GROMACS .gro file of C-alpha atoms in nm:
model
  437
    1UNK     CA    1  20.428  -4.805 -11.764
    2UNK     CA    2  20.520  -4.575 -11.484
    3UNK     CA    3  20.387  -4.593 -11.102
    4UNK     CA    4  20.474  -4.418 -10.802
    5UNK     CA    5  20.498  -4.752 -10.613
    6UNK     CA    6  20.545  -5.097 -10.743
    7UNK     CA    7  20.422  -5.393 -10.507
    8UNK     CA    8  20.571  -5.752 -10.568
    9UNK     CA    9  20.328  -5.974 -10.425
   10UNK     CA   10  19.908  -5.963 -10.349
   11UNK     CA   11  19.913  -6.131  -9.986
   12UNK     CA   12  19.820  -5.965  -9.663
   13UNK     CA   13  20.151  -5.753  -9.665
   14UNK     CA   14  20.116  -5.638 -10.041
   15UNK     CA   15  19.763  -5.550 -10.068
   16UNK     CA   16  19.752  -5.362  -9.731
   17UNK     CA   17  20.031  -5.142  -9.860
   18UNK     CA   18  19.856  -5.101 -10.181
   19UNK     CA   19  19.523  -5.002 -10.011
   20UNK     CA   20  19.737  -4.735  -9.755
   21UNK     CA   21  19.932  -4.557 -10.065
   22UNK     CA   22  19.656  -4.560 -10.306
   23UNK     CA   23  19.400  -4.358 -10.053
   24UNK     CA   24  19.674  -4.113 -10.015
   25UNK     CA   25  19.678  -4.033 -10.380
   26UNK     CA   26  20.002  -4.275 -10.455
   27UNK     CA   27  19.978  -4.455 -10.808
   28UNK     CA   28  20.021  -4.811 -10.723
   29UNK     CA   29  20.031  -5.157 -10.875
   30UNK     CA   30  20.014  -5.480 -10.736
   31UNK     CA   31  20.200  -5.761 -10.935
   32UNK     CA   32  20.067  -6.114 -10.805
   33UNK     CA   33  20.154  -6.440 -10.986
   34UNK     CA   34  19.879  -6.630 -10.790
   35UNK     CA   35  19.588  -6.504 -10.637
   36UNK     CA   36  19.514  -6.191 -10.415
   37UNK     CA   37  19.520  -6.285 -10.041
   38UNK     CA   38  19.841  -6.489 -10.064
   39UNK     CA   39  19.906  -6.765  -9.847
   40UNK     CA   40  19.670  -6.648  -9.530
   41UNK     CA   41  19.400  -6.638  -9.764
   42UNK     CA   42  19.430  -6.884 -10.004
   43UNK     CA   43  19.660  -7.175  -9.832
   44UNK     CA   44  19.720  -7.079  -9.456
   45UNK     CA   45  19.486  -6.901  -9.208
   46UNK     CA   46  19.136  -6.901  -9.388
   47UNK     CA   47  19.129  -7.272  -9.508
   48UNK     CA   48  19.299  -7.420  -9.198
   49UNK     CA   49  19.093  -7.204  -8.950
   50UNK     CA   50  18.735  -7.312  -9.124
   51UNK     CA   51  18.862  -7.656  -9.115
   52UNK     CA   52  18.963  -7.639  -8.755
   53UNK     CA   53  18.617  -7.465  -8.652
   54UNK     CA   54  18.412  -7.718  -8.877
   55UNK     CA   55  18.593  -8.033  -8.719
   56UNK     CA   56  18.540  -7.884  -8.397
   57UNK     CA   57  18.177  -7.873  -8.476
   58UNK     CA   58  18.143  -8.192  -8.614
   59UNK     CA   59  18.331  -8.365  -8.328
   60UNK     CA   60  18.197  -8.211  -8.021
   61UNK     CA   61  17.854  -8.050  -8.129
   62UNK     CA   62  17.635  -8.312  -7.981
   63UNK     CA   63  17.891  -8.356  -7.648
   64UNK     CA   64  17.817  -7.959  -7.578
   65UNK     CA   65  17.441  -8.038  -7.667
   66UNK     CA   66  17.414  -8.322  -7.437
   67UNK     CA   67  17.570  -8.101  -7.160
   68UNK     CA   68  17.328  -7.842  -7.214
   69UNK     CA   69  17.047  -8.093  -7.239
   70UNK     CA   70  16.987  -8.090  -7.620
   71UNK     CA   71  16.994  -8.338  -7.863
   72UNK     CA   72  17.183  -8.265  -8.149
   73UNK     CA   73  17.291  -8.469  -8.433
   74UNK     CA   74  17.554  -8.378  -8.690
   75UNK     CA   75  17.661  -8.471  -9.027
   76UNK     CA   76  17.914  -8.380  -9.295
   77UNK     CA   77  17.787  -8.198  -9.603
   78UNK     CA   78  17.937  -7.984  -9.856
   79UNK     CA   79  18.175  -7.825  -9.649
   80UNK     CA   80  18.486  -7.818  -9.923
   81UNK     CA   81  18.264  -7.610 -10.133
   82UNK     CA   82  18.173  -7.374  -9.851
   83UNK     CA   83  18.537  -7.308  -9.739
   84UNK     CA   84  18.619  -7.263 -10.114
   85UNK     CA   85  18.321  -6.988 -10.142
   86UNK     CA   86  18.478  -6.802  -9.856
   87UNK     CA   87  18.816  -6.814 -10.020
   88UNK     CA   88  18.676  -6.677 -10.331
   89UNK     CA   89  18.490  -6.391 -10.134
   90UNK     CA   90  18.803  -6.286  -9.973
   91UNK     CA   91  18.993  -6.308 -10.319
   92UNK     CA   92  18.766  -6.075 -10.478
   93UNK     CA   93  18.740  -5.833 -10.191
   94UNK     CA   94  19.078  -5.820 -10.177
   95UNK     CA   95  19.088  -5.695 -10.547
   96UNK     CA   96  18.804  -5.487 -10.489
   97UNK     CA   97  18.984  -5.288 -10.232
   98UNK     CA   98  19.289  -5.265 -10.406
   99UNK     CA   99  19.094  -5.106 -10.705
  100UNK     CA  100  18.871  -4.907 -10.480
  101UNK     CA  101  19.218  -4.734 -10.367
  102UNK     CA  102  19.320  -4.681 -10.725
  103UNK     CA  103  19.558  -4.953 -10.730
  104UNK     CA  104  19.611  -5.131 -11.054
  105UNK     CA  105  19.628  -5.529 -11.053
  106UNK     CA  106  19.857  -5.745 -11.286
  107UNK     CA  107  19.882  -6.117 -11.305
  108UNK     CA  108  20.209  -6.262 -11.361
  109UNK     CA  109  20.557  -6.342 -11.223
  110UNK     CA  110  20.770  -6.035 -11.118
  111UNK     CA  111  21.131  -6.009 -11.201
  112UNK     CA  112  21.353  -5.725 -11.082
  113UNK     CA  113  21.554  -5.545 -11.306
  114UNK     CA  114  21.669  -5.232 -11.132
  115UNK     CA  115  21.588  -5.058 -10.794
  116UNK     CA  116  21.312  -4.868 -10.958
  117UNK     CA  117  21.207  -5.104 -11.246
  118UNK     CA  118  21.064  -5.452 -11.288
  119UNK     CA  119  20.950  -5.661 -11.565
  120UNK     CA  120  20.638  -5.883 -11.531
  121UNK     CA  121  20.500  -6.086 -11.844
  122UNK     CA  122  20.779  -5.935 -12.074
  123UNK     CA  123  20.647  -5.588 -12.005
  124UNK     CA  124  20.867  -5.316 -11.795
  125UNK     CA  125  20.759  -5.151 -11.513
  126UNK     CA  126  20.882  -4.832 -11.360
  127UNK     CA  127  20.838  -4.700 -11.008
  128UNK     CA  128  21.001  -4.450 -10.772
  129UNK     CA  129  20.954  -4.703 -10.501
  130UNK     CA  130  20.952  -5.083 -10.464
  131UNK     CA  131  20.794  -5.285 -10.195
  132UNK     CA  132  20.890  -5.671 -10.200
  133UNK     CA  133  20.602  -5.862 -10.039
  134UNK     CA  134  20.641  -6.183 -10.232
  135UNK     CA  135  20.567  -6.393  -9.911
  136UNK     CA  136  20.683  -6.751  -9.860
  137UNK     CA  137  20.630  -7.121  -9.975
  138UNK     CA  138  20.637  -7.458  -9.816
  139UNK     CA  139  21.005  -7.603  -9.728
  140UNK     CA  140  21.003  -7.904  -9.914
  141UNK     CA  141  21.220  -8.188  -9.659
  142UNK     CA  142  21.538  -8.366  -9.828
  143UNK     CA  143  21.370  -8.688  -9.807
  144UNK     CA  144  21.394  -8.947 -10.095
  145UNK     CA  145  21.023  -8.995 -10.256
  146UNK     CA  146  20.902  -8.644 -10.144
  147UNK     CA  147  20.728  -8.612 -10.456
  148UNK     CA  148  20.488  -8.879 -10.339
  149UNK     CA  149  20.352  -8.629 -10.042
  150UNK     CA  150  20.164  -8.319 -10.026
  151UNK     CA  151  20.262  -7.997  -9.885
  152UNK     CA  152  20.075  -7.798  -9.587
  153UNK     CA  153  19.916  -7.568  -9.855
  154UNK     CA  154  19.769  -7.865 -10.052
  155UNK     CA  155  19.650  -8.055  -9.745
  156UNK     CA  156  19.422  -7.749  -9.645
  157UNK     CA  157  19.266  -7.746  -9.990
  158UNK     CA  158  19.187  -8.106 -10.016
  159UNK     CA  159  18.850  -8.198 -10.180
  160UNK     CA  160  18.764  -8.524  -9.981
  161UNK     CA  161  18.852  -8.672  -9.625
  162UNK     CA  162  19.116  -8.954  -9.688
  163UNK     CA  163  19.084  -9.272  -9.507
  164UNK     CA  164  19.465  -9.226  -9.372
  165UNK     CA  165  19.711  -8.946  -9.363
  166UNK     CA  166  20.081  -8.928  -9.217
  167UNK     CA  167  20.168  -8.595  -9.119
  168UNK     CA  168  20.558  -8.517  -9.147
  169UNK     CA  169  20.642  -8.202  -8.892
  170UNK     CA  170  20.512  -8.161  -8.527
  171UNK     CA  171  20.520  -7.779  -8.555
  172UNK     CA  172  20.192  -7.531  -8.566
  173UNK     CA  173  20.084  -7.641  -8.912
  174UNK     CA  174  20.142  -8.058  -8.898
  175UNK     CA  175  19.946  -8.053  -8.565
  176UNK     CA  176  19.662  -7.809  -8.691
  177UNK     CA  177  19.616  -8.061  -8.977
  178UNK     CA  178  19.705  -8.372  -8.814
  179UNK     CA  179  19.388  -8.312  -8.560
  180UNK     CA  180  19.149  -8.158  -8.815
  181UNK     CA  181  19.151  -8.458  -9.048
  182UNK     CA  182  19.153  -8.711  -8.721
  183UNK     CA  183  18.818  -8.513  -8.622
  184UNK     CA  184  18.687  -8.575  -8.966
  185UNK     CA  185  18.734  -8.920  -8.960
  186UNK     CA  186  19.061  -9.008  -9.119
  187UNK     CA  187  19.336  -9.256  -8.941
  188UNK     CA  188  19.627  -8.989  -8.853
  189UNK     CA  189  19.988  -9.047  -8.783
  190UNK     CA  190  20.174  -8.711  -8.678
  191UNK     CA  191  20.560  -8.798  -8.721
  192UNK     CA  192  20.778  -8.546  -8.538
  193UNK     CA  193  21.195  -8.533  -8.551
  194UNK     CA  194  21.186  -8.373  -8.177
  195UNK     CA  195  20.897  -8.308  -7.943
  196UNK     CA  196  20.548  -8.190  -8.069
  197UNK     CA  197  20.495  -7.819  -8.015
  198UNK     CA  198  20.840  -7.848  -7.827
  199UNK     CA  199  20.817  -7.445  -7.746
  200UNK     CA  200  20.524  -7.474  -7.525
  201UNK     CA  201  20.546  -7.546  -7.150
  202UNK     CA  202  20.547  -7.898  -7.080
  203UNK     CA  203  20.219  -7.867  -6.890
  204UNK     CA  204  20.066  -7.691  -7.163
  205UNK     CA  205  20.200  -7.938  -7.434
  206UNK     CA  206  20.075  -8.231  -7.247
  207UNK     CA  207  19.695  -8.112  -7.220
  208UNK     CA  208  19.755  -8.051  -7.623
  209UNK     CA  209  19.878  -8.402  -7.675
  210UNK     CA  210  19.622  -8.562  -7.445
  211UNK     CA  211  19.344  -8.401  -7.687
  212UNK     CA  212  19.555  -8.500  -8.008
  213UNK     CA  213  19.541  -8.858  -7.879
  214UNK     CA  214  19.186  -8.848  -7.758
  215UNK     CA  215  19.079  -8.743  -8.106
  216UNK     CA  216  19.273  -9.032  -8.241
  217UNK     CA  217  19.610  -8.895  -8.375
  218UNK     CA  218  19.876  -9.106  -8.336
  219UNK     CA  219  20.165  -8.934  -8.209
  220UNK     CA  220  20.544  -9.068  -8.321
  221UNK     CA  221  20.820  -8.860  -8.152
  222UNK     CA  222  21.208  -8.863  -8.209
  223UNK     CA  223  21.092  -8.986  -8.603
  224UNK     CA  224  21.322  -8.887  -8.874
  225UNK     CA  225  21.187  -8.996  -9.216
  226UNK     CA  226  21.445  -9.120  -9.463
  227UNK     CA  227  21.192  -9.252  -9.753
  228UNK     CA  228  20.853  -9.189  -9.894
  229UNK     CA  229  20.758  -9.515 -10.092
  230UNK     CA  230  20.415  -9.466 -10.232
  231UNK     CA  231  20.198  -9.400  -9.982
  232UNK     CA  232  20.449  -9.523  -9.720
  233UNK     CA  233  20.680  -9.340  -9.458
  234UNK     CA  234  21.000  -9.526  -9.380
  235UNK     CA  235  21.142  -9.383  -9.075
  236UNK     CA  236  21.399  -9.461  -8.781
  237UNK     CA  237  21.095  -9.516  -8.582
  238UNK     CA  238  20.903  -9.780  -8.822
  239UNK     CA  239  20.687  -9.773  -9.097
  240UNK     CA  240  20.382  -9.523  -9.146
  241UNK     CA  241  20.130  -9.592  -9.406
  242UNK     CA  242  19.866  -9.318  -9.541
  243UNK     CA  243  19.663  -9.287  -9.814
  244UNK     CA  244  19.774  -8.914  -9.796
  245UNK     CA  245  20.135  -8.791  -9.689
  246UNK     CA  246  20.155  -8.433  -9.595
  247UNK     CA  247  20.505  -8.263  -9.512
  248UNK     CA  248  20.455  -7.944  -9.269
  249UNK     CA  249  20.805  -7.860  -9.232
  250UNK     CA  250  20.829  -7.492  -9.212
  251UNK     CA  251  20.852  -7.225  -9.517
  252UNK     CA  252  21.108  -7.073  -9.694
  253UNK     CA  253  21.108  -6.747  -9.815
  254UNK     CA  254  20.998  -6.648 -10.174
  255UNK     CA  255  21.267  -6.401 -10.289
  256UNK     CA  256  21.190  -6.277 -10.665
  257UNK     CA  257  21.423  -6.324 -10.934
  258UNK     CA  258  21.661  -6.037 -10.979
  259UNK     CA  259  21.653  -5.913 -10.578
  260UNK     CA  260  22.012  -6.000 -10.504
  261UNK     CA  261  22.118  -5.867 -10.838
  262UNK     CA  262  22.034  -5.538 -10.741
  263UNK     CA  263  22.231  -5.552 -10.419
  264UNK     CA  264  21.940  -5.610 -10.172
  265UNK     CA  265  22.106  -5.823  -9.865
  266UNK     CA  266  21.939  -6.168  -9.858
  267UNK     CA  267  21.976  -6.470  -9.623
  268UNK     CA  268  21.840  -6.787  -9.613
  269UNK     CA  269  21.557  -6.640  -9.371
  270UNK     CA  270  21.461  -6.410  -9.603
  271UNK     CA  271  21.543  -6.032  -9.707
  272UNK     CA  272  21.735  -5.816  -9.468
  273UNK     CA  273  21.566  -5.516  -9.344
  274UNK     CA  274  21.585  -5.247  -9.073
  275UNK     CA  275  21.302  -5.157  -8.848
  276UNK     CA  276  21.139  -4.882  -9.122
  277UNK     CA  277  21.107  -5.188  -9.358
  278UNK     CA  278  21.407  -5.062  -9.577
  279UNK     CA  279  21.647  -5.295  -9.747
  280UNK     CA  280  22.004  -5.246  -9.834
  281UNK     CA  281  21.902  -5.067 -10.159
  282UNK     CA  282  21.743  -4.696 -10.136
  283UNK     CA  283  21.362  -4.673 -10.214
  284UNK     CA  284  21.322  -5.080 -10.216
  285UNK     CA  285  21.122  -5.190  -9.896
  286UNK     CA  286  21.044  -5.559  -9.826
  287UNK     CA  287  20.747  -5.655  -9.589
  288UNK     CA  288  20.563  -6.002  -9.498
  289UNK     CA  289  20.706  -6.316  -9.456
  290UNK     CA  290  20.972  -6.279  -9.766
  291UNK     CA  291  21.191  -6.100  -9.471
  292UNK     CA  292  21.453  -6.212  -9.231
  293UNK     CA  293  21.271  -6.207  -8.882
  294UNK     CA  294  21.143  -6.440  -8.631
  295UNK     CA  295  20.757  -6.474  -8.629
  296UNK     CA  296  20.620  -6.492  -8.980
  297UNK     CA  297  20.263  -6.425  -8.943
  298UNK     CA  298  19.990  -6.246  -9.139
  299UNK     CA  299  19.934  -6.010  -8.833
  300UNK     CA  300  20.291  -5.861  -8.849
  301UNK     CA  301  20.281  -5.824  -9.189
  302UNK     CA  302  19.985  -5.588  -9.163
  303UNK     CA  303  20.183  -5.375  -8.902
  304UNK     CA  304  20.480  -5.404  -9.148
  305UNK     CA  305  20.269  -5.259  -9.443
  306UNK     CA  306  20.167  -4.987  -9.246
  307UNK     CA  307  20.509  -4.879  -9.125
  308UNK     CA  308  20.642  -4.896  -9.496
  309UNK     CA  309  20.387  -4.725  -9.618
  310UNK     CA  310  20.403  -4.467  -9.383
  311UNK     CA  311  20.775  -4.423  -9.441
  312UNK     CA  312  20.721  -4.408  -9.846
  313UNK     CA  313  20.503  -4.114  -9.778
  314UNK     CA  314  20.768  -3.926  -9.558
  315UNK     CA  315  20.695  -4.045  -9.204
  316UNK     CA  316  20.948  -4.201  -8.989
  317UNK     CA  317  20.808  -4.506  -8.856
  318UNK     CA  318  20.970  -4.802  -8.673
  319UNK     CA  319  20.860  -5.144  -8.640
  320UNK     CA  320  20.826  -5.276  -8.280
  321UNK     CA  321  20.795  -5.656  -8.232
  322UNK     CA  322  20.769  -5.697  -7.899
  323UNK     CA  323  20.430  -5.888  -7.796
  324UNK     CA  324  20.381  -6.075  -8.095
  325UNK     CA  325  20.078  -6.305  -8.050
  326UNK     CA  326  20.042  -6.631  -8.211
  327UNK     CA  327  19.784  -6.909  -8.191
  328UNK     CA  328  19.745  -7.253  -8.270
  329UNK     CA  329  19.394  -7.346  -8.401
  330UNK     CA  330  19.366  -7.690  -8.229
  331UNK     CA  331  19.101  -7.806  -8.013
  332UNK     CA  332  19.177  -7.641  -7.718
  333UNK     CA  333  19.313  -7.342  -7.899
  334UNK     CA  334  19.676  -7.220  -7.797
  335UNK     CA  335  19.757  -6.864  -7.775
  336UNK     CA  336  20.115  -6.780  -7.721
  337UNK     CA  337  20.309  -6.447  -7.662
  338UNK     CA  338  20.596  -6.251  -7.510
  339UNK     CA  339  20.953  -6.411  -7.424
  340UNK     CA  340  21.004  -6.731  -7.202
  341UNK     CA  341  21.358  -6.611  -7.135
  342UNK     CA  342  21.245  -6.319  -6.923
  343UNK     CA  343  21.029  -6.545  -6.692
  344UNK     CA  344  21.116  -6.558  -6.329
  345UNK     CA  345  20.771  -6.686  -6.208
  346UNK     CA  346  20.475  -6.813  -6.355
  347UNK     CA  347  20.092  -6.767  -6.209
  348UNK     CA  348  19.812  -6.991  -6.310
  349UNK     CA  349  19.416  -7.054  -6.330
  350UNK     CA  350  19.235  -7.333  -6.448
  351UNK     CA  351  18.897  -7.304  -6.694
  352UNK     CA  352  18.740  -7.567  -6.494
  353UNK     CA  353  18.714  -7.275  -6.207
  354UNK     CA  354  18.591  -7.002  -6.463
  355UNK     CA  355  18.190  -6.984  -6.457
  356UNK     CA  356  18.156  -6.856  -6.828
  357UNK     CA  357  18.381  -7.153  -6.915
  358UNK     CA  358  18.144  -7.399  -6.698
  359UNK     CA  359  17.834  -7.262  -6.896
  360UNK     CA  360  17.972  -7.293  -7.207
  361UNK     CA  361  18.082  -7.670  -7.137
  362UNK     CA  362  18.419  -7.607  -7.261
  363UNK     CA  363  18.620  -7.624  -6.938
  364UNK     CA  364  18.950  -7.779  -7.051
  365UNK     CA  365  19.284  -7.575  -7.041
  366UNK     CA  366  19.423  -7.318  -6.828
  367UNK     CA  367  19.594  -6.954  -6.860
  368UNK     CA  368  19.958  -6.923  -6.757
  369UNK     CA  369  20.129  -6.547  -6.693
  370UNK     CA  370  20.499  -6.525  -6.680
  371UNK     CA  371  20.638  -6.242  -6.467
  372UNK     CA  372  21.003  -6.112  -6.457
  373UNK     CA  373  21.166  -6.027  -6.133
  374UNK     CA  374  21.021  -5.674  -6.114
  375UNK     CA  375  20.637  -5.822  -6.143
  376UNK     CA  376  20.637  -5.718  -6.515
  377UNK     CA  377  20.414  -5.943  -6.730
  378UNK     CA  378  20.660  -6.069  -7.010
  379UNK     CA  379  20.508  -6.384  -7.134
  380UNK     CA  380  20.174  -6.578  -7.138
  381UNK     CA  381  20.037  -6.934  -7.284
  382UNK     CA  382  19.649  -6.987  -7.285
  383UNK     CA  383  19.505  -7.324  -7.363
  384UNK     CA  384  19.136  -7.346  -7.383
  385UNK     CA  385  18.840  -7.206  -7.544
  386UNK     CA  386  18.886  -6.863  -7.731
  387UNK     CA  387  19.244  -6.859  -7.661
  388UNK     CA  388  19.282  -6.655  -7.982
  389UNK     CA  389  19.131  -6.354  -7.839
  390UNK     CA  390  19.238  -6.390  -7.470
  391UNK     CA  391  19.611  -6.395  -7.602
  392UNK     CA  392  19.523  -6.034  -7.778
  393UNK     CA  393  19.485  -5.934  -7.400
  394UNK     CA  394  19.818  -6.059  -7.286
  395UNK     CA  395  19.967  -5.899  -7.598
  396UNK     CA  396  19.875  -5.564  -7.502
  397UNK     CA  397  19.967  -5.621  -7.172
  398UNK     CA  398  20.321  -5.723  -7.241
  399UNK     CA  399  20.317  -5.408  -7.507
  400UNK     CA  400  20.240  -5.190  -7.235
  401UNK     CA  401  20.428  -5.357  -6.987
  402UNK     CA  402  20.164  -5.384  -6.732
  403UNK     CA  403  20.265  -5.552  -6.392
  404UNK     CA  404  20.096  -5.835  -6.271
  405UNK     CA  405  19.921  -5.598  -6.004
  406UNK     CA  406  19.804  -5.427  -6.289
  407UNK     CA  407  19.617  -5.694  -6.418
  408UNK     CA  408  19.504  -5.824  -6.078
  409UNK     CA  409  19.353  -5.507  -5.990
  410UNK     CA  410  19.153  -5.461  -6.339
  411UNK     CA  411  18.789  -5.516  -6.350
  412UNK     CA  412  18.675  -5.736  -6.625
  413UNK     CA  413  18.311  -5.880  -6.705
  414UNK     CA  414  18.180  -6.170  -6.491
  415UNK     CA  415  18.117  -6.401  -6.579
  416UNK     CA  416  18.363  -6.376  -6.878
  417UNK     CA  417  18.625  -6.609  -7.023
  418UNK     CA  418  18.867  -6.331  -7.004
  419UNK     CA  419  18.878  -6.376  -6.602
  420UNK     CA  420  19.093  -6.702  -6.638
  421UNK     CA  421  19.363  -6.418  -6.696
  422UNK     CA  422  19.240  -6.190  -6.414
  423UNK     CA  423  19.237  -6.478  -6.168
  424UNK     CA  424  19.592  -6.611  -6.302
  425UNK     CA  425  19.699  -6.260  -6.193
  426UNK     CA  426  19.513  -6.267  -5.842
  427UNK     CA  427  19.659  -6.582  -5.772
  428UNK     CA  428  19.974  -6.403  -5.724
  429UNK     CA  429  19.828  -6.232  -5.415
  430UNK     CA  430  19.626  -6.482  -5.290
  431UNK     CA  431  19.272  -6.320  -5.447
  432UNK     CA  432  19.186  -6.564  -5.665
  433UNK     CA  433  18.860  -6.695  -5.446
  434UNK     CA  434  18.736  -6.905  -5.735
  435UNK     CA  435  18.974  -7.241  -5.657
  436UNK     CA  436  19.031  -7.432  -5.334
  437UNK     CA  437  19.346  -7.405  -5.177
   0.00000   0.00000   0.00000
């Protein structure tokens, strides 16, 4: 079988590339060993955000109703089924989008046998260009008895709420999973080798930890698990029992068989590419979580797929990784963007002084904006309601190199949550009139 482009992996990066190239007349094939949508749709963003929102509604809707003078009672129903319905819908939508652009999908595991040839289910496929978009998989920590635990991917696809849970790993996935199941009624212990979400400013981290503890999460920092025996985790900080034990200890790239045999350079963190998404082998590209990069998130994979596709079509595009936002889907949400190392000063504004937050009844948190010595916005942390959307504003500000004055003298809708950013900027000039000083 001959194609213009063969794509290994049908996740965010792979299906995006297939659609772009197919719409422009290229004959593409996507080889996927599991389900279209990859980690994001099947085991990551979609199920975890669904459960995060569900747990928020279950735990806080009555409180919000009381705040607004409405009596609301909430009970759990068939939410696991609803989660799976959404995942299946997005699986099917992804397949249909690929096919509507003229692409073909082959289910199976691909082996690279040459720069222009792969093998799937014992069938040879030739292509003028190859895109490796095979994603990543959970990193299984070297703990004795780890087979008694489940991965972060499996945790967000559970079909019942466990009575108790131990989560190993205090990063993004571990923190999200711990709070989700605590809100849903599980007794949860979160074990972290160092500080939970240590990348955050301590003030932001403290608000997050207070929220986790309020929801009943038992946080144990400085914990090094040494053994898992049946339903018990043994560590230097004691023994912790859970009906379900979850490891959320990072991810490792899924490198297709034969990748290095054809000369593609690979490190422990993934396939090495340049900013045009080209590997060390001509006409072989790599995109998404499989590549060696710092931020492995779905929204970056989209951009990499666009760059690689356009370059295959003859353009000369390069990736720009400045201002890549990241969101922690906790309650409250946390948005992070920029380079903290460039910060010389922070400005801040609390949600509790924001009119829209007061109306909504979700007043915990604040926005933090970091500026360099020239007043250019270089970093931001937002902890609070709708941080996932607000952080996009700060991402654009960083990418466009806006100064704090540019933001302070902008005009946002009033009342709106976006004003927590506007007023943080105005704080620099003592123009934030909604707080007492």
